[in-house]
Coordinates of C-alpha atoms and ligand atoms in Angstrom, one line a residue:
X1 CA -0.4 -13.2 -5.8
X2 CA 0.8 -9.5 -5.4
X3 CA 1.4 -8.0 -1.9
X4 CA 1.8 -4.0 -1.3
X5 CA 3.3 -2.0 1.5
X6 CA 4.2 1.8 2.3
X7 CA 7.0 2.9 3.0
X8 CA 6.3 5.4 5.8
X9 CA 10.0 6.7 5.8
X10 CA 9.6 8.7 2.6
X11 CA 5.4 8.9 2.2
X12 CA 5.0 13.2 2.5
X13 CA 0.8 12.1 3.0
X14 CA 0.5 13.4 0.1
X15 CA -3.0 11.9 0.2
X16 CA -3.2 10.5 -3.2
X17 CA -3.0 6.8 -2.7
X18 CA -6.4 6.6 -0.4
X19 CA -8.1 8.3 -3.2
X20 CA -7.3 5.7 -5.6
X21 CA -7.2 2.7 -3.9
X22 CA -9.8 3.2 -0.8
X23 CA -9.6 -0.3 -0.2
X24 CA -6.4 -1.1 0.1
X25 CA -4.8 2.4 2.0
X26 CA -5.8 4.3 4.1
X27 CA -3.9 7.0 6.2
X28 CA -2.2 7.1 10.1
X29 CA -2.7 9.6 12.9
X30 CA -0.1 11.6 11.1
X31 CA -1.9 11.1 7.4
X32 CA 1.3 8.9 6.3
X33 CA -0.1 6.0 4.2
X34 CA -0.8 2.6 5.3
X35 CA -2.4 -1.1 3.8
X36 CA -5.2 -1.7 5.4
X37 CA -7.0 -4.1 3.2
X38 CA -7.9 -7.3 4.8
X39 CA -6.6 -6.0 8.2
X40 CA -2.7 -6.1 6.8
X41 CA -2.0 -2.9 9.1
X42 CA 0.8 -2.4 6.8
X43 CA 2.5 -5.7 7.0
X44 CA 2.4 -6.4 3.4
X45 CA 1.2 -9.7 4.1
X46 CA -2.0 -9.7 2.9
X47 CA -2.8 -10.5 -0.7
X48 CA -4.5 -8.1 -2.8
X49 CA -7.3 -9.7 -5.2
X50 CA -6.9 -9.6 -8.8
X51 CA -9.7 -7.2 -9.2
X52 CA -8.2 -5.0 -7.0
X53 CA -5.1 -4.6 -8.9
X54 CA -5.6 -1.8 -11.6
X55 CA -6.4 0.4 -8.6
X56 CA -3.4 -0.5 -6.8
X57 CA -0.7 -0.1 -9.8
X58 CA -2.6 3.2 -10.2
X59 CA -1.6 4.2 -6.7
X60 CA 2.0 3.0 -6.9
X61 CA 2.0 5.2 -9.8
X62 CA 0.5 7.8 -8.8
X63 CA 2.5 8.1 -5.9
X64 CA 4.9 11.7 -6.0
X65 CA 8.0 10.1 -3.6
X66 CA 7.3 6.0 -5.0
X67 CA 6.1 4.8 -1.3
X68 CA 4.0 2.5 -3.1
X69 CA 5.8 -0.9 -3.3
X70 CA 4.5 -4.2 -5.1
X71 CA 5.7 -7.6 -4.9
X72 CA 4.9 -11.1 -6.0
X73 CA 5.8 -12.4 -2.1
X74 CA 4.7 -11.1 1.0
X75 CA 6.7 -8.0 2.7
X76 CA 6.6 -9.1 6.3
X77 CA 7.3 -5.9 7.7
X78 CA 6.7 -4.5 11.3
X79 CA 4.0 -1.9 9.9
Ligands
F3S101 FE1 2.1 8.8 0.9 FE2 2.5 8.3 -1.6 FE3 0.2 7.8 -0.5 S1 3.2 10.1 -0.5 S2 -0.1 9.3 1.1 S3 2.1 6.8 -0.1 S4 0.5 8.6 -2.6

């Protein structure tokens, strides 16, 4: 399984991620990026489904200050 998070520390809401990968992130009060897809509320908890997966590698990529992380195991984080 692959799990995503964003790392709000160094995400500049660029906006780019939410226009690739509407399912999966969306944006705060304060436009930084978050996971949203099956509720994760930026855990990184959640797993992302297979067919979702182009779209999400194309959001990591696409991302200017690399935000987007991707891992085989779940994050865990506070959010
Ligand atoms: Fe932030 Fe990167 Fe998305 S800067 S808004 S996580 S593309």
């Amino acid at each position: 399984a692959k799990y995503t998070w964003v790392d709000k520390d160094t995400c500049i809401a660029c906006g780019a991620c939410g226009a690739t990968a509407p399912d999966i992130y969306d944006y705060d009060d304060e436009g930084l990026a978050e996971v949203i897809f099956g509720g994760d509320a930026n855990h990184g908890v959640t797993a992302i489904p297979e067919d979702m997966h182009e779209d999400m590698l194309d959001a990591c990529d696409g991302c200017p200050t690399d935000s987007i992380v991707i891992a085989d195991e779940p994050f865990n984080k506070e959010g």
